[in-house]
Each structure stands twice: as C-alpha cells, then as structure tokens.
PDB file of N, CA, C and O in Angstrom:
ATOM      1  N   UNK Q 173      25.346  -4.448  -0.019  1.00  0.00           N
ATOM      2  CA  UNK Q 173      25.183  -4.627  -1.443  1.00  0.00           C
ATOM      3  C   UNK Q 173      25.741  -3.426  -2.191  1.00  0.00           C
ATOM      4  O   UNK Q 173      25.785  -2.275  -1.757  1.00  0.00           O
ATOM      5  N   UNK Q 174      26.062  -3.756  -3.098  1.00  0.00           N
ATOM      6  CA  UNK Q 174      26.656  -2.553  -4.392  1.00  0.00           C
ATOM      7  C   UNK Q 174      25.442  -1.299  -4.905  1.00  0.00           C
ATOM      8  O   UNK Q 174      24.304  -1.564  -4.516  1.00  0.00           O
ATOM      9  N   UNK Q 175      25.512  -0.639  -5.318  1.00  0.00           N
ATOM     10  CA  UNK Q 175      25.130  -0.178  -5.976  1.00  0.00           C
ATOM     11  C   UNK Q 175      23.989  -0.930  -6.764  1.00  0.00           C
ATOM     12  O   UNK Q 175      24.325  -2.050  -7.150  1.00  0.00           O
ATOM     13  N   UNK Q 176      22.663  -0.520  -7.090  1.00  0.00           N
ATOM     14  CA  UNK Q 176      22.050  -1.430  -8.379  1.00  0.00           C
ATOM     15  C   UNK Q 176      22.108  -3.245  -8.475  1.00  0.00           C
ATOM     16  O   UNK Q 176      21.789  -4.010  -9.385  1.00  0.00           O
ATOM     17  N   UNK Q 177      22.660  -3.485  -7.112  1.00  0.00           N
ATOM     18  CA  UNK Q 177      22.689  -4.577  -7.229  1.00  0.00           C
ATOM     19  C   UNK Q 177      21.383  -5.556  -6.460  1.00  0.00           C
ATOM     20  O   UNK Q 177      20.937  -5.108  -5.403  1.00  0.00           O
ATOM     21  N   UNK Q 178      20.801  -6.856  -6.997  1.00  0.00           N
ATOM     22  CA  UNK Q 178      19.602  -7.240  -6.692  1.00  0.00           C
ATOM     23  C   UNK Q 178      19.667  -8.030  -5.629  1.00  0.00           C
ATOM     24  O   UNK Q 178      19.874  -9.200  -5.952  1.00  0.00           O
ATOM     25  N   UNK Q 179      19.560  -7.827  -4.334  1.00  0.00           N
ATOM     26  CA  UNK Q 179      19.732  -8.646  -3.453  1.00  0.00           C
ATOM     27  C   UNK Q 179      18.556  -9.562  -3.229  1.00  0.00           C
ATOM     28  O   UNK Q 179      18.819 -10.727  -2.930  1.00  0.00           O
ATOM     29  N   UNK Q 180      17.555  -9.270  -3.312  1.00  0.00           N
ATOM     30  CA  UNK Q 180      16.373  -9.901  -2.934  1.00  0.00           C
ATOM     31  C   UNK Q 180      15.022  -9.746  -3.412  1.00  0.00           C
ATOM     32  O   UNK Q 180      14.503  -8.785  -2.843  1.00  0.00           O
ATOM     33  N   UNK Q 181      14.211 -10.330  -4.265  1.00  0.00           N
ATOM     34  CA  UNK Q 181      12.950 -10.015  -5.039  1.00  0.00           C
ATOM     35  C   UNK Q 181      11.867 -10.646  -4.248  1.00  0.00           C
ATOM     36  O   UNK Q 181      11.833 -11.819  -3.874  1.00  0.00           O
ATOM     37  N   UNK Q 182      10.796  -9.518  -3.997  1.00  0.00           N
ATOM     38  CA  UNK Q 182       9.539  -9.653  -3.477  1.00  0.00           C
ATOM     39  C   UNK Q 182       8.208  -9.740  -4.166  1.00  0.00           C
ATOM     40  O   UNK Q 182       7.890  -8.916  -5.024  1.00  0.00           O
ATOM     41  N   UNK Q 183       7.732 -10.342  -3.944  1.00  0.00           N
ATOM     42  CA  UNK Q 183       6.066  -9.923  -5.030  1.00  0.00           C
ATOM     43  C   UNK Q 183       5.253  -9.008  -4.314  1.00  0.00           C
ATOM     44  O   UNK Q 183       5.030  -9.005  -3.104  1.00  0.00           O
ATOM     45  N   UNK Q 184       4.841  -8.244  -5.172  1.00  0.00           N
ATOM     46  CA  UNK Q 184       4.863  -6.865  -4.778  1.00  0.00           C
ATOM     47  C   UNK Q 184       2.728  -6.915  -4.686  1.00  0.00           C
ATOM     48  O   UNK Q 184       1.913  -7.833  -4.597  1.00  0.00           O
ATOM     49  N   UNK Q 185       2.641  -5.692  -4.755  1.00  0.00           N
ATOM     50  CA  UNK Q 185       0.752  -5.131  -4.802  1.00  0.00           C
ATOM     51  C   UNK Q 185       0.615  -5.658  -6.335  1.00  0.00           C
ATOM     52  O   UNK Q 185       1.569  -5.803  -7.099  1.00  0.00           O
ATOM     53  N   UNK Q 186      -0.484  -5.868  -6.581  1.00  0.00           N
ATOM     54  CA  UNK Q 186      -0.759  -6.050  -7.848  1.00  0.00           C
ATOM     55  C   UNK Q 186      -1.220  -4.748  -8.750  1.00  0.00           C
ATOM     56  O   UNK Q 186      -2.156  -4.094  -8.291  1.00  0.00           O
ATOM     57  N   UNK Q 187      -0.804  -4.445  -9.637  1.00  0.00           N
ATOM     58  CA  UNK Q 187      -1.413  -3.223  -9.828  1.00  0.00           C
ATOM     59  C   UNK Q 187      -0.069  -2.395 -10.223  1.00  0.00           C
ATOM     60  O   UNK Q 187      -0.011  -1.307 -10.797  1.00  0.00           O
ATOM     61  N   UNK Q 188       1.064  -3.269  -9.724  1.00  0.00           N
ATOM     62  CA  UNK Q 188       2.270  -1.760  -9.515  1.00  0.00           C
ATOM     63  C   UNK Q 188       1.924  -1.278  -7.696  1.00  0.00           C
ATOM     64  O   UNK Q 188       0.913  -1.314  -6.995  1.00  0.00           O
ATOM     65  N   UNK Q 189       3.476  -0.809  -7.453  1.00  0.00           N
ATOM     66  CA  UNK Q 189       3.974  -0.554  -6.399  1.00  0.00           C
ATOM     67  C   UNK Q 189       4.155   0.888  -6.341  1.00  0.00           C
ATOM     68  O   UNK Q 189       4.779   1.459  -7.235  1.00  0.00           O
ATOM     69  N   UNK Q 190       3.578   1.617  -5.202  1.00  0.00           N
ATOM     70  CA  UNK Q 190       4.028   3.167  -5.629  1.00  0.00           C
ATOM     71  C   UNK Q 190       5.005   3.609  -4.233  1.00  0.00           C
ATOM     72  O   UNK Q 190       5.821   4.531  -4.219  1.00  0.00           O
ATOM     73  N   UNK Q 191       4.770   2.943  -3.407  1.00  0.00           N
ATOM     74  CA  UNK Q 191       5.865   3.937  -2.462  1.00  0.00           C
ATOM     75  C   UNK Q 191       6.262   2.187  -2.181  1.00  0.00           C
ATOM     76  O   UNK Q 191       5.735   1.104  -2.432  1.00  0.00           O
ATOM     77  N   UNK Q 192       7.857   2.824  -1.324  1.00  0.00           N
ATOM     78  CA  UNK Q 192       8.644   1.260  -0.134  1.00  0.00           C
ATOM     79  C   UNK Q 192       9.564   2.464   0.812  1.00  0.00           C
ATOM     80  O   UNK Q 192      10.342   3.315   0.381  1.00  0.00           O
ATOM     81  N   UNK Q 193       9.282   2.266   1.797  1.00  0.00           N
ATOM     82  CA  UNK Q 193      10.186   2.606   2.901  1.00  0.00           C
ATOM     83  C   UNK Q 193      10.586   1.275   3.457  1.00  0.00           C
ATOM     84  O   UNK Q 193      10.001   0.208   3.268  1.00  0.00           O
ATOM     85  N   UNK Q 194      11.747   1.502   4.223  1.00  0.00           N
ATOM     86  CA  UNK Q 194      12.573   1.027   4.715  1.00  0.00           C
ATOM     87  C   UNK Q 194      13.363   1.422   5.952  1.00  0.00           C
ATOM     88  O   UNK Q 194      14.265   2.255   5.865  1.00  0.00           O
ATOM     89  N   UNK Q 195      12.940   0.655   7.469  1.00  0.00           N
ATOM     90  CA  UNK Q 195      13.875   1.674   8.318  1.00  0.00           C
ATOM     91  C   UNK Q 195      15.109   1.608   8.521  1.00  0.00           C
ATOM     92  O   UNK Q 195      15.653   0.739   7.840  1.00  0.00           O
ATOM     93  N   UNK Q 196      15.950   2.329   9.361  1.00  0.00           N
ATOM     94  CA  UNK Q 196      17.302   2.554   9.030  1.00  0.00           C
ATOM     95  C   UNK Q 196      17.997   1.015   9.279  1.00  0.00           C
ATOM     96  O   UNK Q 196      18.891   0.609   8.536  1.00  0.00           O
ATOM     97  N   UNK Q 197      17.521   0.286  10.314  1.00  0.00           N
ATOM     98  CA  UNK Q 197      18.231  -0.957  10.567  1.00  0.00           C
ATOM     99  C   UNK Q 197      17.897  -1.850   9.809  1.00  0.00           C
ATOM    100  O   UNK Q 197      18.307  -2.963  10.139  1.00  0.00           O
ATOM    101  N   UNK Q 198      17.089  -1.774   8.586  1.00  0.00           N
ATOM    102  CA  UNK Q 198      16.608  -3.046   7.936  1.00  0.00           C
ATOM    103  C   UNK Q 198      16.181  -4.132   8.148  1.00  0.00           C
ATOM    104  O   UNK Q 198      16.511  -5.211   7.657  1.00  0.00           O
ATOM    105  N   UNK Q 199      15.079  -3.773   9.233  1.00  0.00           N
ATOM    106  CA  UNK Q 199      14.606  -4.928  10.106  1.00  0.00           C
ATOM    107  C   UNK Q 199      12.935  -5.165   9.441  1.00  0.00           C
ATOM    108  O   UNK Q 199      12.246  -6.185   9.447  1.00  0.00           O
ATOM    109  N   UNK Q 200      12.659  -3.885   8.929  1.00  0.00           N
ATOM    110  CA  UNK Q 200      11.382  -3.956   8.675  1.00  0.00           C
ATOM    111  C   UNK Q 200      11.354  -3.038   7.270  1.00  0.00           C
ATOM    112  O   UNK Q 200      11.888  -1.930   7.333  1.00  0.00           O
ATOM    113  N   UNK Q 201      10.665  -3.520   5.831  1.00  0.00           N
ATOM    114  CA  UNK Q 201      10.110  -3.140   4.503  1.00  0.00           C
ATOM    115  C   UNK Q 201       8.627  -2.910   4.692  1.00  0.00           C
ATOM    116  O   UNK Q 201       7.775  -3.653   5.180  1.00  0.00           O
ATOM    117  N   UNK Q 202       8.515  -1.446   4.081  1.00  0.00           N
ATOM    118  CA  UNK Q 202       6.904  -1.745   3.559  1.00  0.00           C
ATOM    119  C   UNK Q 202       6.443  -1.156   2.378  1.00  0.00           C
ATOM    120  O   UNK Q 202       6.678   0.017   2.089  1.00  0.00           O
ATOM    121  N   UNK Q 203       5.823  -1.893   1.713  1.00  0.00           N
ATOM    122  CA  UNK Q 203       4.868  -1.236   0.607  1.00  0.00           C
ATOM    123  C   UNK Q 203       3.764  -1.148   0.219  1.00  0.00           C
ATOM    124  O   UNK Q 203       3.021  -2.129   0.245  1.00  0.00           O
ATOM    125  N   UNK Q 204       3.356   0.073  -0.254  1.00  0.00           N
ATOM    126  CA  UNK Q 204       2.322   0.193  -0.589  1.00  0.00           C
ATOM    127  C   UNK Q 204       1.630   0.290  -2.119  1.00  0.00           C
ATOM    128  O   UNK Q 204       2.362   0.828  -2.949  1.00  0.00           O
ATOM    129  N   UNK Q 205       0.634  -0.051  -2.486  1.00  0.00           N
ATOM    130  CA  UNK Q 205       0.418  -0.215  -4.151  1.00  0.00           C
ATOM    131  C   UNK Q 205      -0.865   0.218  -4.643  1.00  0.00           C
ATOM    132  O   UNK Q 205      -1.900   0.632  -4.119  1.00  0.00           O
ATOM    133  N   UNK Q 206      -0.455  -0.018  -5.853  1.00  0.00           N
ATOM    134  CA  UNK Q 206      -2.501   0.385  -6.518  1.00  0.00           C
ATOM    135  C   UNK Q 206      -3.797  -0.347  -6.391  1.00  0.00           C
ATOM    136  O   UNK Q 206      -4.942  -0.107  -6.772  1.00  0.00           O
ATOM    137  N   UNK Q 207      -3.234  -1.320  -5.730  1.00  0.00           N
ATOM    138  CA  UNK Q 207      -4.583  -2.533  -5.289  1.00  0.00           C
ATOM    139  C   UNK Q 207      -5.185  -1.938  -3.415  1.00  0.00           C
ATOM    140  O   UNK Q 207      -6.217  -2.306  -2.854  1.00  0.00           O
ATOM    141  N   UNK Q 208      -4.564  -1.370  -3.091  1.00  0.00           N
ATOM    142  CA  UNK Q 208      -5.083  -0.841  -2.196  1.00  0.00           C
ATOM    143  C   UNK Q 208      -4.165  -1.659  -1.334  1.00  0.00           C
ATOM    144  O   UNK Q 208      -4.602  -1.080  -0.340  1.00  0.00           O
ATOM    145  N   UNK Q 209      -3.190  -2.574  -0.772  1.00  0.00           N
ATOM    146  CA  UNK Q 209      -2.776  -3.089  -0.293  1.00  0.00           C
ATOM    147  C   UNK Q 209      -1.215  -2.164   0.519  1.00  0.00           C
ATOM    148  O   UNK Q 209      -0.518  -1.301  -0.016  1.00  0.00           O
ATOM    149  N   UNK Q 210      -1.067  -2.813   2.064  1.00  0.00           N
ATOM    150  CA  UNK Q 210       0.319  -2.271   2.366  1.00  0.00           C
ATOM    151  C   UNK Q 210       0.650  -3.956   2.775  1.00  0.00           C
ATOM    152  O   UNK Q 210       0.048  -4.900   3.287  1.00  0.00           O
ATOM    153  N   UNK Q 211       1.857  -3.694   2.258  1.00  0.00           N
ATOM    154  CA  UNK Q 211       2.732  -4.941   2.566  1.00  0.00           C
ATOM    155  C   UNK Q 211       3.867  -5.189   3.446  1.00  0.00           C
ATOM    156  O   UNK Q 211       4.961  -4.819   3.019  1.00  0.00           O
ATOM    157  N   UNK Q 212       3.819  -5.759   4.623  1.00  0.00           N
ATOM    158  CA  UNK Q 212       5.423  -5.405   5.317  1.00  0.00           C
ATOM    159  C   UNK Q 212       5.683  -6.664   5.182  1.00  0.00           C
ATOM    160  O   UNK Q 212       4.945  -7.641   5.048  1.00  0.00           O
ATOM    161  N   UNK Q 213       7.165  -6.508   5.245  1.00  0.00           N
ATOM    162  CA  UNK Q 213       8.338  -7.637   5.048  1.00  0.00           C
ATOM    163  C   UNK Q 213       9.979  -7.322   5.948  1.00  0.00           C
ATOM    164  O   UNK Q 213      10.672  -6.325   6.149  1.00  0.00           O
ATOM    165  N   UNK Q 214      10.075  -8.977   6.350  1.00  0.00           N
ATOM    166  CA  UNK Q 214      11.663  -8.297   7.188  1.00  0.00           C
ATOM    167  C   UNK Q 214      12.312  -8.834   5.416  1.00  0.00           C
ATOM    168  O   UNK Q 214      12.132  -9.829   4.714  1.00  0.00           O
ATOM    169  N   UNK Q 215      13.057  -7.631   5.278  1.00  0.00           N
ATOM    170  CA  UNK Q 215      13.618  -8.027   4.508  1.00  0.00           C
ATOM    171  C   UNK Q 215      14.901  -9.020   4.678  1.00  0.00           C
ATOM    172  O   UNK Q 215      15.146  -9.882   3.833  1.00  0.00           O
ATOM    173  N   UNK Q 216      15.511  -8.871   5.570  1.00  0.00           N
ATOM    174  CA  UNK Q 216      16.835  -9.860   5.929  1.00  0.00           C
ATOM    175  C   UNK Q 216      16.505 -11.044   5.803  1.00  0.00           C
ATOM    176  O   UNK Q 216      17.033 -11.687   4.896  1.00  0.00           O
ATOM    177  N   UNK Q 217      15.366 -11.788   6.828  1.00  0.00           N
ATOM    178  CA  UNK Q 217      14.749 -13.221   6.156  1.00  0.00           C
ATOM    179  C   UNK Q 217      14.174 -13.180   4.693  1.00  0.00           C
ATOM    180  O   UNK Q 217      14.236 -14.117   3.898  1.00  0.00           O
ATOM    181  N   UNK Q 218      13.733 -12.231   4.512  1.00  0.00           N
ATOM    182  CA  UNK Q 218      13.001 -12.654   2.621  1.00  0.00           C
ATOM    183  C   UNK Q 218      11.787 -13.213   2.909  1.00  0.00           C
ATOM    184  O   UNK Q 218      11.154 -13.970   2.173  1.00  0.00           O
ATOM    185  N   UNK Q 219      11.478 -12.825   3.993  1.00  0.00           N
ATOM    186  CA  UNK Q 219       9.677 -13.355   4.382  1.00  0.00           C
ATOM    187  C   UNK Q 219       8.653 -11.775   4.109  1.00  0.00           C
ATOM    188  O   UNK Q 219       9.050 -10.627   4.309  1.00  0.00           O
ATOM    189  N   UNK Q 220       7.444 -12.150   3.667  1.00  0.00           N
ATOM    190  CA  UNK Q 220       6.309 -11.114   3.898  1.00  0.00           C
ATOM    191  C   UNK Q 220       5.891 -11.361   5.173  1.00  0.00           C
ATOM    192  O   UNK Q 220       5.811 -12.512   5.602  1.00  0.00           O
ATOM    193  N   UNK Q 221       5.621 -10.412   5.814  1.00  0.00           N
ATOM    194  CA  UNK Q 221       4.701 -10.456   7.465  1.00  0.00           C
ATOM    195  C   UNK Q 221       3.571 -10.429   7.640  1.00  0.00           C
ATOM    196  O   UNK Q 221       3.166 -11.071   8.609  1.00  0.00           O
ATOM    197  N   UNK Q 222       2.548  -9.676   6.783  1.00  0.00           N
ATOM    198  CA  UNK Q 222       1.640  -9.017   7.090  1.00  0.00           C
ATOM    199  C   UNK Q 222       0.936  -8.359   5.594  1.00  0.00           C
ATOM    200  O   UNK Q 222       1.676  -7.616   4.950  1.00  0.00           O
ATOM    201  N   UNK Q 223      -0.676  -8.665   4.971  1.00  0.00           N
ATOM    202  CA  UNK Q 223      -0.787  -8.128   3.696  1.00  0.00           C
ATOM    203  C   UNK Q 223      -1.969  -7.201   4.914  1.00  0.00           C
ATOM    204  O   UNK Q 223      -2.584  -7.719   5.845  1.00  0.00           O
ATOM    205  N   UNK Q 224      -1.982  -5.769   4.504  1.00  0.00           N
ATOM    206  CA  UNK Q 224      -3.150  -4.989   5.442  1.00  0.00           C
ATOM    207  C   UNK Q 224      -3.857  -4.650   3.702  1.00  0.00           C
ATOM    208  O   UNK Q 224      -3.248  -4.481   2.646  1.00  0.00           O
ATOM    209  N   UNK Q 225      -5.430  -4.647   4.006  1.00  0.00           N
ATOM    210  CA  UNK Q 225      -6.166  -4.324   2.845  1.00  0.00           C
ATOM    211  C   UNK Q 225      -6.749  -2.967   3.435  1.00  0.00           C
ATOM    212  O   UNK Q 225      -7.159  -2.605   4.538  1.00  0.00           O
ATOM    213  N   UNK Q 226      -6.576  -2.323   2.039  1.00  0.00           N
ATOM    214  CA  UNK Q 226      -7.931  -1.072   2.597  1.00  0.00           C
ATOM    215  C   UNK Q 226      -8.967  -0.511   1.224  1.00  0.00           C
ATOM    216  O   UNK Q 226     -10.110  -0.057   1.162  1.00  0.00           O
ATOM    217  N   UNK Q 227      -8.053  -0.771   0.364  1.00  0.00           N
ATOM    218  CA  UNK Q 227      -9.398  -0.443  -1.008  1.00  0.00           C
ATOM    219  C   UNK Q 227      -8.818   0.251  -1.846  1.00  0.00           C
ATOM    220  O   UNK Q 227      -8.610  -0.009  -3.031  1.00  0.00           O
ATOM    221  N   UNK Q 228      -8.364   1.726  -0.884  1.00  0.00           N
ATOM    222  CA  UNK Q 228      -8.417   2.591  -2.236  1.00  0.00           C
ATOM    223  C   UNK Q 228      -6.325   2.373  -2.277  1.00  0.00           C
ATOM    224  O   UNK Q 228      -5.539   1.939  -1.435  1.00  0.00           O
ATOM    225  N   UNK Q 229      -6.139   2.920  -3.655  1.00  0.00           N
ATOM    226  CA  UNK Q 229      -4.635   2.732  -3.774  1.00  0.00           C
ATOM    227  C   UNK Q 229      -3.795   3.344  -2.253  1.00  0.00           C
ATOM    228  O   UNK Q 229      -4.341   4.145  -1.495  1.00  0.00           O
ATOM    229  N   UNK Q 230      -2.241   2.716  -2.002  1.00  0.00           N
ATOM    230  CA  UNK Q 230      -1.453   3.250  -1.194  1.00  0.00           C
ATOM    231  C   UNK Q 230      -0.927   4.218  -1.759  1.00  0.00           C
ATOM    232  O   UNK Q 230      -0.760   3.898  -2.936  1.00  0.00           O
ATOM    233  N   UNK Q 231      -0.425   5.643  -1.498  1.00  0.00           N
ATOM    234  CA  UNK Q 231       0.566   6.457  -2.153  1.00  0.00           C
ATOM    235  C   UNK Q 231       1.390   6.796  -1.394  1.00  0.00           C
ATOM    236  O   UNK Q 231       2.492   6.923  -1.928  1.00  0.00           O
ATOM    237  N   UNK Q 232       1.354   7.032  -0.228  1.00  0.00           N
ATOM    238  CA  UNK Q 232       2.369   7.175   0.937  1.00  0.00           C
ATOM    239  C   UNK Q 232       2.446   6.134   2.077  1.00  0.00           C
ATOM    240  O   UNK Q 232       1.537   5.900   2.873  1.00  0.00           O
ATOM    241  N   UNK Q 233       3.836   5.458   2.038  1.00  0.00           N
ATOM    242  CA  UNK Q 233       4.230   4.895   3.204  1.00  0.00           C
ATOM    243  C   UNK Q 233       5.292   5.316   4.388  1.00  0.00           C
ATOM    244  O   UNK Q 233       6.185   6.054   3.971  1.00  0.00           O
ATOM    245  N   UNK Q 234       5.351   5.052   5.508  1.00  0.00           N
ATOM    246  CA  UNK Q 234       6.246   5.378   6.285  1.00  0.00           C
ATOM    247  C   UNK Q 234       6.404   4.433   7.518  1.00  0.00           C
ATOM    248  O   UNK Q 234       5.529   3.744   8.043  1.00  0.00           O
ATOM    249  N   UNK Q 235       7.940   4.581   7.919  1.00  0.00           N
ATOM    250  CA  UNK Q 235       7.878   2.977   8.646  1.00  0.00           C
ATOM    251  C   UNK Q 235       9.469   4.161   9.689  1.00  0.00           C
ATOM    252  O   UNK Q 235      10.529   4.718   9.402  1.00  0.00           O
ATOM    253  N   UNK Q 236       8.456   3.893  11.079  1.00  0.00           N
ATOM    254  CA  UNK Q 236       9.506   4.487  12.615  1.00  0.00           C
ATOM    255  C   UNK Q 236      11.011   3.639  12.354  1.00  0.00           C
ATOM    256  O   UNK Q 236      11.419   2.604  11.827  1.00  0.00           O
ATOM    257  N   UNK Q 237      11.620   5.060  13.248  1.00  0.00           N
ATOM    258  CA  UNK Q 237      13.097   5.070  13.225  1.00  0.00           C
ATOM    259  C   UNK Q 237      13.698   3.212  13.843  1.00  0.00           C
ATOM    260  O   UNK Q 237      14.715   2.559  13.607  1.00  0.00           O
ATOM    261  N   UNK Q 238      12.596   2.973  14.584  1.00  0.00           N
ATOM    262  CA  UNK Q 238      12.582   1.289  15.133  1.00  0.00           C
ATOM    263  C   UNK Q 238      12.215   0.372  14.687  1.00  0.00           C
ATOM    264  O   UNK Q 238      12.365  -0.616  15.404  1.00  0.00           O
ATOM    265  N   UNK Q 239      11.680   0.182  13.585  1.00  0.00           N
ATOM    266  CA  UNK Q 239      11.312  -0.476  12.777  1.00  0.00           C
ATOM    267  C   UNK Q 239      10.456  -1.807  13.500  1.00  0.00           C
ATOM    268  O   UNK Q 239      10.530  -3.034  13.434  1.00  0.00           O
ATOM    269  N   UNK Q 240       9.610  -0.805  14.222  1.00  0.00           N
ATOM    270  CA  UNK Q 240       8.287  -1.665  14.685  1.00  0.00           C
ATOM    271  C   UNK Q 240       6.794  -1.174  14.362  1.00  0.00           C
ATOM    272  O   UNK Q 240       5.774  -1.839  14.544  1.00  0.00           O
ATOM    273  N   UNK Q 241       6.866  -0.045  13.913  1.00  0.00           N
ATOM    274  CA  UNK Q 241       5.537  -0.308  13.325  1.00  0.00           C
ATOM    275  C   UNK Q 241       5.753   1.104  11.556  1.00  0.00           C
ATOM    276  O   UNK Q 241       6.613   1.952  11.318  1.00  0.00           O
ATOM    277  N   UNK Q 242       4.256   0.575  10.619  1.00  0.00           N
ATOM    278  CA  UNK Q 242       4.373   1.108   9.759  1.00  0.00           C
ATOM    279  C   UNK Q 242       3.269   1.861   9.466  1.00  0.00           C
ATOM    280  O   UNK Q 242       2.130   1.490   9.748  1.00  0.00           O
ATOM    281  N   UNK Q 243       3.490   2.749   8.996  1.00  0.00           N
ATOM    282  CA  UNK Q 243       1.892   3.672   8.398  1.00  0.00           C
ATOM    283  C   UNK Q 243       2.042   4.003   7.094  1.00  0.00           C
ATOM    284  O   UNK Q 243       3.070   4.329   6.501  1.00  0.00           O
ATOM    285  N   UNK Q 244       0.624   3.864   6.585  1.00  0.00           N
ATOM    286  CA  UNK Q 244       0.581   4.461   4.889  1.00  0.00           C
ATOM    287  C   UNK Q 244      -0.772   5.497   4.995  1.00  0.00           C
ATOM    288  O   UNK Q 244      -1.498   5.634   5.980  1.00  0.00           O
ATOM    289  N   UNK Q 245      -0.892   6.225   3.594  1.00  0.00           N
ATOM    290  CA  UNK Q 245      -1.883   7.367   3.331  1.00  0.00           C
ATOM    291  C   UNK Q 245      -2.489   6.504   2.247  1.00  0.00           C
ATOM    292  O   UNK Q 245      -1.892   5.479   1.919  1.00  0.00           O
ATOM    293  N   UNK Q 246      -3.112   6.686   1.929  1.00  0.00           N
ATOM    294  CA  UNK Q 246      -4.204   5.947   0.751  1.00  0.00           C
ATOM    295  C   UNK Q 246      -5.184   7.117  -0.106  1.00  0.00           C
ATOM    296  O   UNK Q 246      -5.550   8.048   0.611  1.00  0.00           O
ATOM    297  N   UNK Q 247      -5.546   7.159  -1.242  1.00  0.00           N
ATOM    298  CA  UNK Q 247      -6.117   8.228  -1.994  1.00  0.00           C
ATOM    299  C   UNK Q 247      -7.434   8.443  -1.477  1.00  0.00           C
ATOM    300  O   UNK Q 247      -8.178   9.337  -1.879  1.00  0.00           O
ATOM    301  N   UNK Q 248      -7.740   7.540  -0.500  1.00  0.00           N
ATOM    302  CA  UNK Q 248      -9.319   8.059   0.454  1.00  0.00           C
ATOM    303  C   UNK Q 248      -9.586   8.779   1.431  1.00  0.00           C
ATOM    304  O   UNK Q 248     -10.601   9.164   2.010  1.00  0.00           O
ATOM    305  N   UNK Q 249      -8.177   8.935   1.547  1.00  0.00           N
ATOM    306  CA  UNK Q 249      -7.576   9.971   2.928  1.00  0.00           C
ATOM    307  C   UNK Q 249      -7.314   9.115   4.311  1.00  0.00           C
ATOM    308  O   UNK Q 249      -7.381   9.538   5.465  1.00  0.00           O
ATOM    309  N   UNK Q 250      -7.046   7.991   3.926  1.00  0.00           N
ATOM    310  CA  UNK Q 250      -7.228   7.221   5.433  1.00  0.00           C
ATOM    311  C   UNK Q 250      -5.644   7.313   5.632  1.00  0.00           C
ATOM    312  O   UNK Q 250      -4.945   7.607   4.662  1.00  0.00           O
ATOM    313  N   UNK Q 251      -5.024   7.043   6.992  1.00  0.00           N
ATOM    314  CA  UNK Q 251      -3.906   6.840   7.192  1.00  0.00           C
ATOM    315  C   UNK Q 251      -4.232   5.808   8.235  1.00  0.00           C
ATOM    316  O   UNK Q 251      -3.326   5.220   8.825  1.00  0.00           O
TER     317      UNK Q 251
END
C-alpha cells in the first residue's frame, strides 16, 4: 500500500484505541483500547481472532518477531 492509503478498516475498542502493533510479516494485528480490551486480528484476511477482556484500559501492546503470540500492559499493571 502507498503511503496514507486505507487498506482495510477494523472496529476497534470502544472508548478509542491507544496502542496497534503489528509484526513484521503481517500475519498478526493487535490492539489495545480504553475499554480495557486487546484485540488481535490477521490482518491479510480482515478477520478479528480473539477479543481478551481485562478491565482496566490497554496502553501498551506488543506482538513477537513471529507473529504468534501478543502481549499488552494495562493501567493496573497487569501484563
């Protein structure tokens, strides 16, 4: 894709979205938001995988160089 260009729209945390990683092969999206929610998605299909709940907002996500698994930080201190 170009620059700024929209390849694909997801519905996101409710609340607003604060972090998205992405690993290098684009096999695996994740985000995290102010509803307390992390969200992974393959992005290439345009499918969601997986909604994980935990409560307090996501602020940090991070997703391995293999894009098999994902971790987030949350403002409760959980990872």
């Amino acid at each position: 894709a170009k620059t700024a260009e929209r390849v694909r729209q997801h519905t996101g945390p409710s609340g607003g979205t604060h972090e998205v990683a992405i690993d290098p092969g684009g096999k695996l999206a994740a985000a995290g938001g102010a509803d307390g929610t992390l969200r992974v998605y393959n992005p290439a299909a345009g499918e969601q995988l997986k909604v994980l709940q935990n409560g307090a907002p996501v602020f940090a996500v991070a997703v391995e160089p293999t894009g098999r698994r994902a971790a987030a930080g949350t403002a409760d201190g959980v990872v």
